[in-house]
Coordinates of C-alpha atoms in Angstrom, one line a residue:
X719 CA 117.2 120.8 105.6
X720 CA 116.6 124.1 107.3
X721 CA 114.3 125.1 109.4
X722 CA 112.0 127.6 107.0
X723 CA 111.3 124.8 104.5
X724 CA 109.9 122.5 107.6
X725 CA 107.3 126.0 108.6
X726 CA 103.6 124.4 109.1
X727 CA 104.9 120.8 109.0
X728 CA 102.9 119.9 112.7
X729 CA 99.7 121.4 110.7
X730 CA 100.6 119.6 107.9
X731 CA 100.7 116.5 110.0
X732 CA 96.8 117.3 111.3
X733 CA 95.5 118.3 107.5
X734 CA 96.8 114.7 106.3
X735 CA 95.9 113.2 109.8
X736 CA 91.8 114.7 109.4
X737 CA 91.5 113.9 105.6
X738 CA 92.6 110.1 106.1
X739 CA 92.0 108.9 108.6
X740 CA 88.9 106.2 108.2
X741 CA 92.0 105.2 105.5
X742 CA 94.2 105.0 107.7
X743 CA 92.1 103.2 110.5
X744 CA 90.5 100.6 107.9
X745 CA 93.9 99.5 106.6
X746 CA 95.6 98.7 110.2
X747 CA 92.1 97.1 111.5
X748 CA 91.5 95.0 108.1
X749 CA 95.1 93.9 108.1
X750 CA 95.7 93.7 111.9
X751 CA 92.5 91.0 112.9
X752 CA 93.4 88.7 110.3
X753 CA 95.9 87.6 112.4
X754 CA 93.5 86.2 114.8
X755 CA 91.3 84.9 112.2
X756 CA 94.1 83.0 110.2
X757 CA 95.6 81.4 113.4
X758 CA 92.3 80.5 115.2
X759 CA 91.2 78.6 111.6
X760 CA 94.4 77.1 111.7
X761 CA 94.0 76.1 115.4
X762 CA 91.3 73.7 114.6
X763 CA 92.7 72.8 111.1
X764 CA 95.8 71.7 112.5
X765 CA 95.4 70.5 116.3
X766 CA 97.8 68.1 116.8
X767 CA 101.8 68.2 116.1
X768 CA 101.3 65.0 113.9
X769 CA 99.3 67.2 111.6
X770 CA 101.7 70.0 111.6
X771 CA 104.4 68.0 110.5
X772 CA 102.1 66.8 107.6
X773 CA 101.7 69.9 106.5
X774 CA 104.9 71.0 106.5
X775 CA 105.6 68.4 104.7
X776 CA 102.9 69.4 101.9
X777 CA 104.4 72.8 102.6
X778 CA 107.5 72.3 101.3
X779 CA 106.6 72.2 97.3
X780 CA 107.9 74.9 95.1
X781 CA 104.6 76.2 94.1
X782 CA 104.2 77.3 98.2
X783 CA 107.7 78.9 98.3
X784 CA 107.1 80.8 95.2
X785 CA 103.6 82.2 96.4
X786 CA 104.4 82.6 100.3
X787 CA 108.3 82.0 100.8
X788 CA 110.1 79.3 102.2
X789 CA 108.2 76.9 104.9
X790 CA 111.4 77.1 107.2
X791 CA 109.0 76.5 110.2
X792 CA 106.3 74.9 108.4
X793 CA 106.0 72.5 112.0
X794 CA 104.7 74.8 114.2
X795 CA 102.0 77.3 114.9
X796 CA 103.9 80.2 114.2
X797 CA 105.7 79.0 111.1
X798 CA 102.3 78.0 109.3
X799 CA 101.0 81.0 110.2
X800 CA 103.8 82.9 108.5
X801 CA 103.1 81.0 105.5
X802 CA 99.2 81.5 105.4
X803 CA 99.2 85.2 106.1
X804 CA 102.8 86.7 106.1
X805 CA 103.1 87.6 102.1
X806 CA 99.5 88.9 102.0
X807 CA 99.5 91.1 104.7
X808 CA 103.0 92.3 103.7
X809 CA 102.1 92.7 100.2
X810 CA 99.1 94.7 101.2
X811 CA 101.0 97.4 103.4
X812 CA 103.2 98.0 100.9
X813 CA 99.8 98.7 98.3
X814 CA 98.9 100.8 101.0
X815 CA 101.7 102.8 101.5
X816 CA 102.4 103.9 97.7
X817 CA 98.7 104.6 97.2
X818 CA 98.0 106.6 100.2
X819 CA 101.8 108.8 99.4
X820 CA 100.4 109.2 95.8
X821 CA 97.7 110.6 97.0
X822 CA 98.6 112.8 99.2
X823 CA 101.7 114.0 97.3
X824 CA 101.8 113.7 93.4
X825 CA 98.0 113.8 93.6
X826 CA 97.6 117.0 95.6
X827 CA 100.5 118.7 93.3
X828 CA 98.8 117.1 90.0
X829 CA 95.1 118.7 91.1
X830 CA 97.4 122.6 92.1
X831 CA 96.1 121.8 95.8
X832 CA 100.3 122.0 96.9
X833 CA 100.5 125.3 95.0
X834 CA 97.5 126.6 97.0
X835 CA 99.0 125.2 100.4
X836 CA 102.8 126.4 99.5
X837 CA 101.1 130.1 98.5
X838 CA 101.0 130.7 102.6
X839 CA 104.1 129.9 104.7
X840 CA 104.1 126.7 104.3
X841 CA 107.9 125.6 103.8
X842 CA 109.2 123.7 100.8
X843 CA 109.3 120.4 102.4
X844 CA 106.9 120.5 105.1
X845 CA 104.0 118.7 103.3
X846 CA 105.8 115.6 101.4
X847 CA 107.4 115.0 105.1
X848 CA 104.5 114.8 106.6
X849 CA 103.3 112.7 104.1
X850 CA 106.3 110.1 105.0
X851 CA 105.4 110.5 108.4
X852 CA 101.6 109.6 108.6
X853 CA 101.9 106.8 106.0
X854 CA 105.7 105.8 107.6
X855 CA 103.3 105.6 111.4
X856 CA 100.4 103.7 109.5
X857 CA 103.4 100.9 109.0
X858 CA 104.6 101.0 112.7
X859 CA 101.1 100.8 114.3
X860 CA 99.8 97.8 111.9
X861 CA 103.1 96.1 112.7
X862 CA 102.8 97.0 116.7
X863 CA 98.8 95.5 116.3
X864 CA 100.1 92.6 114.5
X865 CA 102.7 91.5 117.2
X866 CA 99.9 92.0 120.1
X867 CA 97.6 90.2 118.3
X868 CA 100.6 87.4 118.5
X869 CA 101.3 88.2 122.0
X870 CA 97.5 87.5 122.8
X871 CA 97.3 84.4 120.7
X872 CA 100.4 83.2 123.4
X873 CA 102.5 83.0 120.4
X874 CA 106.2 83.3 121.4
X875 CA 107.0 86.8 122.3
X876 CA 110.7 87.1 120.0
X877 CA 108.8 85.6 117.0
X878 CA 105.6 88.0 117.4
X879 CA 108.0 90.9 117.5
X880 CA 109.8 90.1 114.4
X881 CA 106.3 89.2 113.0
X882 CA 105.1 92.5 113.3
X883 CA 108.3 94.5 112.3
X884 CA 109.0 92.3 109.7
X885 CA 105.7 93.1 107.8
X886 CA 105.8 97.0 108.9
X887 CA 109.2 97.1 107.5
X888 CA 107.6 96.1 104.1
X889 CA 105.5 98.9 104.5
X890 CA 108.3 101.7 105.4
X891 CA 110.4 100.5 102.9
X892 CA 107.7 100.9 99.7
X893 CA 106.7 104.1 101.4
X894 CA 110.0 105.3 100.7
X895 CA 110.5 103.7 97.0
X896 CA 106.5 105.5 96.6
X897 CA 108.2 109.0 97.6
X898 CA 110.8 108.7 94.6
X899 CA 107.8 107.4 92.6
X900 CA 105.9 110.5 93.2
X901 CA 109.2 112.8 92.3
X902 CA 110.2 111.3 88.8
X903 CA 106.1 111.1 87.3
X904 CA 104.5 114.5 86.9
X905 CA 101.1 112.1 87.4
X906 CA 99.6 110.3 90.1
X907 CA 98.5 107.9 88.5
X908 CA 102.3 107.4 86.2
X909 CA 103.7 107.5 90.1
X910 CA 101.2 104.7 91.3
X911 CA 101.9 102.8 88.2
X912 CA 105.3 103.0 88.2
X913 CA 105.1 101.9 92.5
X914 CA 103.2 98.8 91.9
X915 CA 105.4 97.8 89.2
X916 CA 108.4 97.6 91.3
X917 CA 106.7 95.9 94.2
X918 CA 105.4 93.4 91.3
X919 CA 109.4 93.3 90.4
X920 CA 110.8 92.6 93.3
X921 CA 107.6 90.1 94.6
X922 CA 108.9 87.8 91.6
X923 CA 112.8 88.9 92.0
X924 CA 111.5 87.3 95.8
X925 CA 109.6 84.2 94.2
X926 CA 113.0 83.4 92.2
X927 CA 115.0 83.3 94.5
X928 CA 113.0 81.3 97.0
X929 CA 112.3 79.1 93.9
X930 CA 116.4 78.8 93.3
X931 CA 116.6 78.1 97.4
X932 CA 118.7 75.3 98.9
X933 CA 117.0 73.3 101.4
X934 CA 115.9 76.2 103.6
X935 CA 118.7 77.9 103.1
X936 CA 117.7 81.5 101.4
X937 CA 119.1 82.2 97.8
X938 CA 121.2 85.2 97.7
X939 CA 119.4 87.1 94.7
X940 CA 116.6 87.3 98.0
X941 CA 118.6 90.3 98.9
X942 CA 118.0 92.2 95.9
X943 CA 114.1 92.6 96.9
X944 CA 113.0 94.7 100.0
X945 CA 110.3 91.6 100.3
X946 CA 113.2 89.2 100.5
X947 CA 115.2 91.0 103.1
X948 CA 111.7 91.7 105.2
X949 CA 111.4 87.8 105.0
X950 CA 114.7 87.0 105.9
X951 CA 113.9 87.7 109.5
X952 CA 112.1 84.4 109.8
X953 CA 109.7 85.2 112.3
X954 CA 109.1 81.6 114.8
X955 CA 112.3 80.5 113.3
X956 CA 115.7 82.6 113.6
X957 CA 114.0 85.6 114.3
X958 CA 117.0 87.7 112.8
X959 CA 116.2 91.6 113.9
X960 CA 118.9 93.3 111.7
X961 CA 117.5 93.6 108.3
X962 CA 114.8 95.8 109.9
X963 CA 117.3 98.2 110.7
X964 CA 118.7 97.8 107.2
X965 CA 115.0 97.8 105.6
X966 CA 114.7 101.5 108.1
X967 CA 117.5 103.1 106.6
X968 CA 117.1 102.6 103.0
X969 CA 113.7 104.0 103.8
X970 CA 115.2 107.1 105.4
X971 CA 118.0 107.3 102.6
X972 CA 114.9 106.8 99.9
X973 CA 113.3 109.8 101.6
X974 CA 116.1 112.3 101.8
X975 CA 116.4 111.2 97.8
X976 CA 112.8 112.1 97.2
X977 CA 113.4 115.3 99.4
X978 CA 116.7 116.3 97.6
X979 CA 115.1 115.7 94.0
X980 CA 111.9 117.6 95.7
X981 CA 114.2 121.0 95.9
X982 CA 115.8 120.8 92.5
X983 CA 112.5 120.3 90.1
X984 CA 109.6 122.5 89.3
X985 CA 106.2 122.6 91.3
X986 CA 104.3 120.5 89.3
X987 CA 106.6 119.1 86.9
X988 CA 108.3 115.1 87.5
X989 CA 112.3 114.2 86.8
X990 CA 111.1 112.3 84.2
X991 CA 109.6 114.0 81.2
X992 CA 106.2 113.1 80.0
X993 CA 106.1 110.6 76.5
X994 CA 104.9 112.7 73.8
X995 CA 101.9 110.6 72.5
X996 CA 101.3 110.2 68.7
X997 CA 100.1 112.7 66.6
X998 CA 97.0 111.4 65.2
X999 CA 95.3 108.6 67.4
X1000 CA 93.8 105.4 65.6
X1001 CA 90.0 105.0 64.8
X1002 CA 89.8 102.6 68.1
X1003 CA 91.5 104.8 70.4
X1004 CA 88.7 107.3 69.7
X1005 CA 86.1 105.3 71.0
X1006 CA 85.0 105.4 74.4
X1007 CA 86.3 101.6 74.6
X1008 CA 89.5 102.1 73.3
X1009 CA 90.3 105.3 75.3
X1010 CA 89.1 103.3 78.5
X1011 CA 91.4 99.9 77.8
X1012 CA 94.5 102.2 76.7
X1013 CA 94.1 104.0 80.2
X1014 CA 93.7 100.5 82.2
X1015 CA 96.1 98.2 80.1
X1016 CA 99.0 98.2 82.6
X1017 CA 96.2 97.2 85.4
X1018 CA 94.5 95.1 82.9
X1019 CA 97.7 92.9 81.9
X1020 CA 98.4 92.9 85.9
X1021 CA 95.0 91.3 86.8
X1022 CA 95.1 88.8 84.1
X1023 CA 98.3 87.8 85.2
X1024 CA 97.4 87.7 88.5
X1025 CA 94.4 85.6 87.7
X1026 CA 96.8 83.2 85.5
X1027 CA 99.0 82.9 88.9
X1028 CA 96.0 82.1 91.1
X1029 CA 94.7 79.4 88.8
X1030 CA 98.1 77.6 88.1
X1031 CA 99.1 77.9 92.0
X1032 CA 95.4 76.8 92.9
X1033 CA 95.5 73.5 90.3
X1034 CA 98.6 72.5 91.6
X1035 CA 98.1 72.2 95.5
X1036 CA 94.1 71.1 95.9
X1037 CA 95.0 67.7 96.1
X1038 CA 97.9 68.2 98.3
X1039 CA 95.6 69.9 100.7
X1040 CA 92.9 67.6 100.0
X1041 CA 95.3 64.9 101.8
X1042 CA 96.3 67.4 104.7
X1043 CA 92.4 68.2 105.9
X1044 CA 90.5 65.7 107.7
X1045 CA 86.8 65.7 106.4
X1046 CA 85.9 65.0 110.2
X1047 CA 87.3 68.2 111.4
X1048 CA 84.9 70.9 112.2
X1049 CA 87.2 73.6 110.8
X1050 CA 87.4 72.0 107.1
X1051 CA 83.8 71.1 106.7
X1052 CA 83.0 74.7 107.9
X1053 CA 85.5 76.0 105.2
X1054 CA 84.8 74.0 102.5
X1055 CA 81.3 73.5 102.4
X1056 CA 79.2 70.5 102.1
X1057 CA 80.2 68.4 99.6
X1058 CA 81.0 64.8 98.7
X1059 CA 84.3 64.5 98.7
X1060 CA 86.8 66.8 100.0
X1061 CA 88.9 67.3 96.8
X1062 CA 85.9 68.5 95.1
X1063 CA 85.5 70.9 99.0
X1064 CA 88.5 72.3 98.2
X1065 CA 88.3 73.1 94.6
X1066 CA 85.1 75.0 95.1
X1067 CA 86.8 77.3 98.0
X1068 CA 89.6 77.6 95.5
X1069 CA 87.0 78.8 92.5
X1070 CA 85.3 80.8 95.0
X1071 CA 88.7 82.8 95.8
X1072 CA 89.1 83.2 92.1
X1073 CA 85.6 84.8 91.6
X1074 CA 86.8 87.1 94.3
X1075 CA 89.8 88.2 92.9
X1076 CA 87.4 88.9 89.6
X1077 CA 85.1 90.9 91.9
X1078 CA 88.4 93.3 93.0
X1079 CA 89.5 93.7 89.4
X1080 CA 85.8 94.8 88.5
X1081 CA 85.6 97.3 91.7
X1082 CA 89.3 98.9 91.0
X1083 CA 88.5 99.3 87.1
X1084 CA 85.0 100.9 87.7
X1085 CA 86.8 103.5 90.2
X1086 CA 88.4 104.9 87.4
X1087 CA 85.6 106.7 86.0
X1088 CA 85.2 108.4 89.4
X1089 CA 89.0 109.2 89.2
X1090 CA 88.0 110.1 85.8
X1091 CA 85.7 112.6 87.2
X1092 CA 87.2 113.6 90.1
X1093 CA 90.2 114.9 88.7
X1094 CA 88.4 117.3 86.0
X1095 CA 89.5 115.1 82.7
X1096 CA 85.8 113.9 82.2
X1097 CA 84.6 117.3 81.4
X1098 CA 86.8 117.9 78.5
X1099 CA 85.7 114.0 77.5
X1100 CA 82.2 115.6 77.6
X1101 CA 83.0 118.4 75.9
X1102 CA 83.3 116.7 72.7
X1103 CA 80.7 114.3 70.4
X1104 CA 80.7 111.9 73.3
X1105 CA 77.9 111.7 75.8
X1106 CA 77.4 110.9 79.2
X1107 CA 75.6 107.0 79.0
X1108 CA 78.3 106.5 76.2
X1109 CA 81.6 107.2 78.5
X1110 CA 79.9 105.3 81.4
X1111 CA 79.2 102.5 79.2
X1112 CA 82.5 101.6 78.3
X1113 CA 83.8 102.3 82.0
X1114 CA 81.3 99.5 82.5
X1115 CA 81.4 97.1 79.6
X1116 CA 85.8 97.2 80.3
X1117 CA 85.2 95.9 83.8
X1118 CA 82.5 93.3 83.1
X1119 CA 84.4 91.7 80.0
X1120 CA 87.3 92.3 81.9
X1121 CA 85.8 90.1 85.2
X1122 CA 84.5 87.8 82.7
X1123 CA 87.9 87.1 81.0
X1124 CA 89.4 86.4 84.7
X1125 CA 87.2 84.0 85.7
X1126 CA 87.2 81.8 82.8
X1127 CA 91.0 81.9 82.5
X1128 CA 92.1 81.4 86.2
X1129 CA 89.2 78.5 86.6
X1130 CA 90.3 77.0 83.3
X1131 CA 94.1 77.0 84.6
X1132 CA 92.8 75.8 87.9
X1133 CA 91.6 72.7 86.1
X1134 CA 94.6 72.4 83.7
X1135 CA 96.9 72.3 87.0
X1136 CA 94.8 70.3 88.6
X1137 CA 96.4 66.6 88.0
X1138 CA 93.5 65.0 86.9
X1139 CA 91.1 66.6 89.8
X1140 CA 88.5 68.7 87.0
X1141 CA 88.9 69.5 83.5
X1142 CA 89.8 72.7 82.7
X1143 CA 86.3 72.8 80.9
X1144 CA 84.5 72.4 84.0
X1145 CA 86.2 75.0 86.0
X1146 CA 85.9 77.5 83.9
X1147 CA 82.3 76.9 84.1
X1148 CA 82.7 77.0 87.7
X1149 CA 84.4 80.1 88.0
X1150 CA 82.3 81.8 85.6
X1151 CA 79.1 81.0 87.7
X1152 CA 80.3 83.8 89.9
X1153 CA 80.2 86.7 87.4
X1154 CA 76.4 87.6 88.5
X1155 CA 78.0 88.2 91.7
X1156 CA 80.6 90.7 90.4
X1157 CA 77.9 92.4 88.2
X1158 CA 76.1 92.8 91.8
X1159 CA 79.2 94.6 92.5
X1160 CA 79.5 96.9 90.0
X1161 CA 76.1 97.2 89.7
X1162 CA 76.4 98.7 93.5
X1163 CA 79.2 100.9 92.5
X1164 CA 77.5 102.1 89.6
X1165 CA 74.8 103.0 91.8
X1166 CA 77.0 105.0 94.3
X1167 CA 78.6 106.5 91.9
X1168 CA 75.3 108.0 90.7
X1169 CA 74.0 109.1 94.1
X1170 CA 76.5 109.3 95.8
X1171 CA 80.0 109.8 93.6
X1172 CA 82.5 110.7 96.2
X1173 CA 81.9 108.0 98.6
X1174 CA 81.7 105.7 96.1
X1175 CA 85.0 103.8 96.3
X1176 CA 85.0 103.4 99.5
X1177 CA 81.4 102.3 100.2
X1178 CA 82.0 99.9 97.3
X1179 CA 85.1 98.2 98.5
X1180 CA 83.6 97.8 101.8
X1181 CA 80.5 95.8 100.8
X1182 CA 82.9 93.9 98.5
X1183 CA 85.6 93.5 102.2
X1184 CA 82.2 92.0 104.3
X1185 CA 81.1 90.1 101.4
X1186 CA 84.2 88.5 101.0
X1187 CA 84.9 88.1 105.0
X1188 CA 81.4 86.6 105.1
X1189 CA 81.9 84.2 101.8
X1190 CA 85.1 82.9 103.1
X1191 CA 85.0 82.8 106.7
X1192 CA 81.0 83.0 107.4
X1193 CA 81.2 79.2 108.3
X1194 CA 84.4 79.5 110.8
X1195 CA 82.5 82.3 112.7
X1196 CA 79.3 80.1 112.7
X1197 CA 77.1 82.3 110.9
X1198 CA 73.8 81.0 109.3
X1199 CA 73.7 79.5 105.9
X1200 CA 70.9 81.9 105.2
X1201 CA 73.4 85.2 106.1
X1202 CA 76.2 84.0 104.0
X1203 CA 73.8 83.2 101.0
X1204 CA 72.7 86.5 101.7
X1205 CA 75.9 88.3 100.1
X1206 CA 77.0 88.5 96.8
X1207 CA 79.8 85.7 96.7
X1208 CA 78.0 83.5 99.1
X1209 CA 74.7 83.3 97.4
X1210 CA 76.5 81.3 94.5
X1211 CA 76.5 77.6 94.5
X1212 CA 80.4 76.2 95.2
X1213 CA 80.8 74.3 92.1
X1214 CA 82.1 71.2 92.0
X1215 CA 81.2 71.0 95.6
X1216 CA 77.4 71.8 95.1
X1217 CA 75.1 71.6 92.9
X1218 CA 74.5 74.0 90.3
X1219 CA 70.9 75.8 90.5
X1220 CA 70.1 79.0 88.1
X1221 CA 68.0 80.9 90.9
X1222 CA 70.9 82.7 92.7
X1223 CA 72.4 83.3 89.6
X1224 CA 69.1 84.7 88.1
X1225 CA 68.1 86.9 91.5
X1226 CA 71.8 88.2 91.6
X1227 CA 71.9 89.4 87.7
X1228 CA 68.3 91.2 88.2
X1229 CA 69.8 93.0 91.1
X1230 CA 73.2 93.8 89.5
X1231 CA 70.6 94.9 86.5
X1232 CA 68.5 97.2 88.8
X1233 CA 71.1 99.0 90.3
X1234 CA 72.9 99.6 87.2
X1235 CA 69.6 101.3 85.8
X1236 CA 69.7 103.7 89.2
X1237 CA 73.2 104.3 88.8
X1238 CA 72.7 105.2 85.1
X1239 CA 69.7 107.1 85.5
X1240 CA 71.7 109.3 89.1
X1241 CA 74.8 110.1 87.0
X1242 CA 72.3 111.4 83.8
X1243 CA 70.4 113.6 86.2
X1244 CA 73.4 115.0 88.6
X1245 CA 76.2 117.5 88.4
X1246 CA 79.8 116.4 87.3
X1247 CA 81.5 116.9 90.4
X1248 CA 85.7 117.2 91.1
X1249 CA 87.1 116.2 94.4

């Protein structure tokens, strides 16, 4: 790589730097403190060694290793919390880091803002690896946060270490795959399809072959997944440092690939050609609807399956972790609520997780009309027979069924799974009881995206991160019953656990209903306006 095609790469660096960086800050804080949050719950869930080892005894079930990985250290402090938090917050990174390399590469070349930049002296390759750098340092400072947050939890020090560079090497290494992404689509949103479908390939590539495991011993087809070989480290157990380094230079080799490819294509165009569509589209695909669902089927069939996952997983381990928590513990009651028994505890935190999975589904969905709009494709929608209330409608009414289907499939497979626990009947009902509070979130999104469309995403997703954080953990950080019932999720009554009352529900659907009507009315009145 000479030196003229790396010309404005340390102002390249700052322009990425100054136009991400709450992004960038928001991602390493979220994912970083729920280190101490997860291990100070599990603290009090699990005081003594004699209910470690019962855990790791519940641990060791083949739904767990296919969700979270093997339980090798399911005993200790460390191992369990591998298990609770190590596959999320990996998982996460690696959503990160193809999102935020999409945008700032394929993105900025789709919307002609690289042709404007490259129209200076700005060398060839000067932007895309800077791109690799910022994201590639958003992976190395979550993982250094992560292993201090260990360190100050008096953690071991080799197994906080691995902890952290295990997960940031998750990151580097779909940072890399999301640079070759970016080089083959000619779209960002082909490039950030085509990324999260080969993290969802190797995830399950991962879950096969911890499913196919023997004993503890890892399967070899674990090798064949970056997840697997991040894993493999076994942070608190062997604490093997050398797939890092592996993980490191497939991520360098990934880059130079995306570089190379970079140099030999046209500004603009991907490796891959685009499909030529069909010539004459189908009376559905001309309405609003059908254009909508077309655009969101590949996240649409992802959700769903997601949700059919979640349920299934759910079903089958509540009464395994019914038998692990002790009602008299402080830490369960405060996480599962009052109820009468603790199976019934632990199926309403369970249906309460699903309704907030349904509440992520309905935010991403939604932000596709402001991606709609921001990349200029809504005025030529506009510029036809369809109007404004018409194309927002269906942007709505796709995430709202959409929600609606989730809840009532992942409660009803919670029930299935559940071995006699509920009916599927009954949690379906019970899961469904929380789609007022994901109206209340789209309603809120609808609403910023009316007054206030380019700060809508991320105002939305961080009412829907506290309401969350307060639903699920309000009770571990001892906060009122009237501030969790105060949010969205929390305001809903933890079926089976409590009893069912129609005032929240009511109150949360006439809000969801008045903000929709402001966000309706703001985007009638307002400018359409790009990025």
């Amino acid at each position: 790589m000479s030196t003229s095609t790396m010309t404005g790469f340390a102002a390249c660096v700052r322009f990425i730097l100054r136009r991400n960086w709450i992004r960038l800050l928001l991602w390493a804080a979220i994912l970083a403190i729920m280190i101490p949050v997860v291990y100070d719950s599990q603290q009090q869930a699990f005081p003594t060694q004699s209910a470690r080892d019962e855990y790791a005894q519940i641990a060791n079930t083949p739904a767990v290793a296919a969700m979270t990985g093997l339980p090798y250290a399911a005993g200790s402090l460390g191992g369990i919390l591998v298990i609770k938090i190590w596959m999320t917050l990996a998982v996460a990174l690696g959503f990160a880091s193809i999102f935020l390399v999409t945008r700032n590469g394929r993105a900025d070349e789709e919307a002609g803002r690289t042709e404007l930049l490259r129209s200076a002296s700005l060398g060839r390759h000067a932007y895309s690896v800077a791109n690799y750098v910022v994201v590639g340092a958003l992976s190395v400072v979550t993982g250094a946060l992560i292993s201090l947050l260990c360190l100050a939890a008096n953690l071991p020090v080799a197994g906080s270490l691995v902890m952290g560079a295990s997960i940031a090497g998750t990151g580097l290494m779909f940072m890399g795959i999301a640079a070759i992404c970016g080089q083959l689509s000619s779209t960002s949103r082909g490039a950030n399809s085509l990324g999260v479908a080969i993290m969802a390939l190797f995830y399950f590539i991962r879950a096969g072959a911890d499913l196919q495991a023997n004993g503890m011993q890892a399967s070899p087809l674990s090798w064949f997944s970056p997840i697997g070989w991040a894993q493999n480290m076994r942070a608190f157990g062997q604490d093997t440092w050398w797939p890092v380094l592996a993980i490191v230079g497939l991520t360098v080799l990934a880059c130079a690939v995306a570089l190379r490819i970079e140099s030999r294509r046209d500004l603009g165009m991907g490796l891959l050609p685009e499909r030529r569509g069909p010539a004459g589209a189908s009376a559905f695909l001309g309405h609003p609807v059908g254009l909508v669902l077309r655009l969101q089927r590949g996240s649409l069939i992802g959700w769903l399956l997601g949700a059919m996952v979640s349920g299934l997983f759910f079903g089958g381990v509540a009464q395994a972790m019914t038998s692990v928590l002790d009602p008299a513990n402080p830490f369960a009651q405060s996480f599962v609520g009052s109820s009468a028994t603790m199976l019934d505890g632990v199926l309403g935190l369970f249906i309460l997780f699903n309704g907030l999975l349904a509440g992520a589904f309905a935010v991403q969905c939604l932000a596709g009309a402001r991606s709609e709009e921001a990349s200029g494709r809504l005025e030529s929608q506009l510029a036809g027979a369809v109007s404004r209330m018409r194309w927002l409608t269906a942007q709505v009414a796709v995430a709202a069924i959409g929600s609606a289907v989730m809840l009532l499939l992942s409660g009803y497979l919670t029930g299935v799974a559940s071995n006699g626990a509920a009916t599927g009947g009954q949690l379906a009902a019970a899961s469904f009881a929380y789609w007022p509070a994901v109206l209340v979130m789209l309603g809120l999104m609808l609403c910023l995206h009316g007054i206030l469309p380019r700060l809508s995403v991320s105002l939305s997703w961080a009412v829907y991160g506290i309401s969350m954080g307060v639903a699920m953990f309000g009770g571990l950080f001892s906060l009122s019953q009237t501030a969790i019932k105060a949010t969205p999720f929390g305001a809903v009554p933890r079926l089976p656990a409590e009893n069912l009352t129609m005032t929240p529900l009511v109150v949360l659907t006439v809000i969801a209903a008045v903000l929709a009507i402001l966000g309706f009315w703001s985007f009638r009145t307002r400018d359409v306006t790009a990025e």
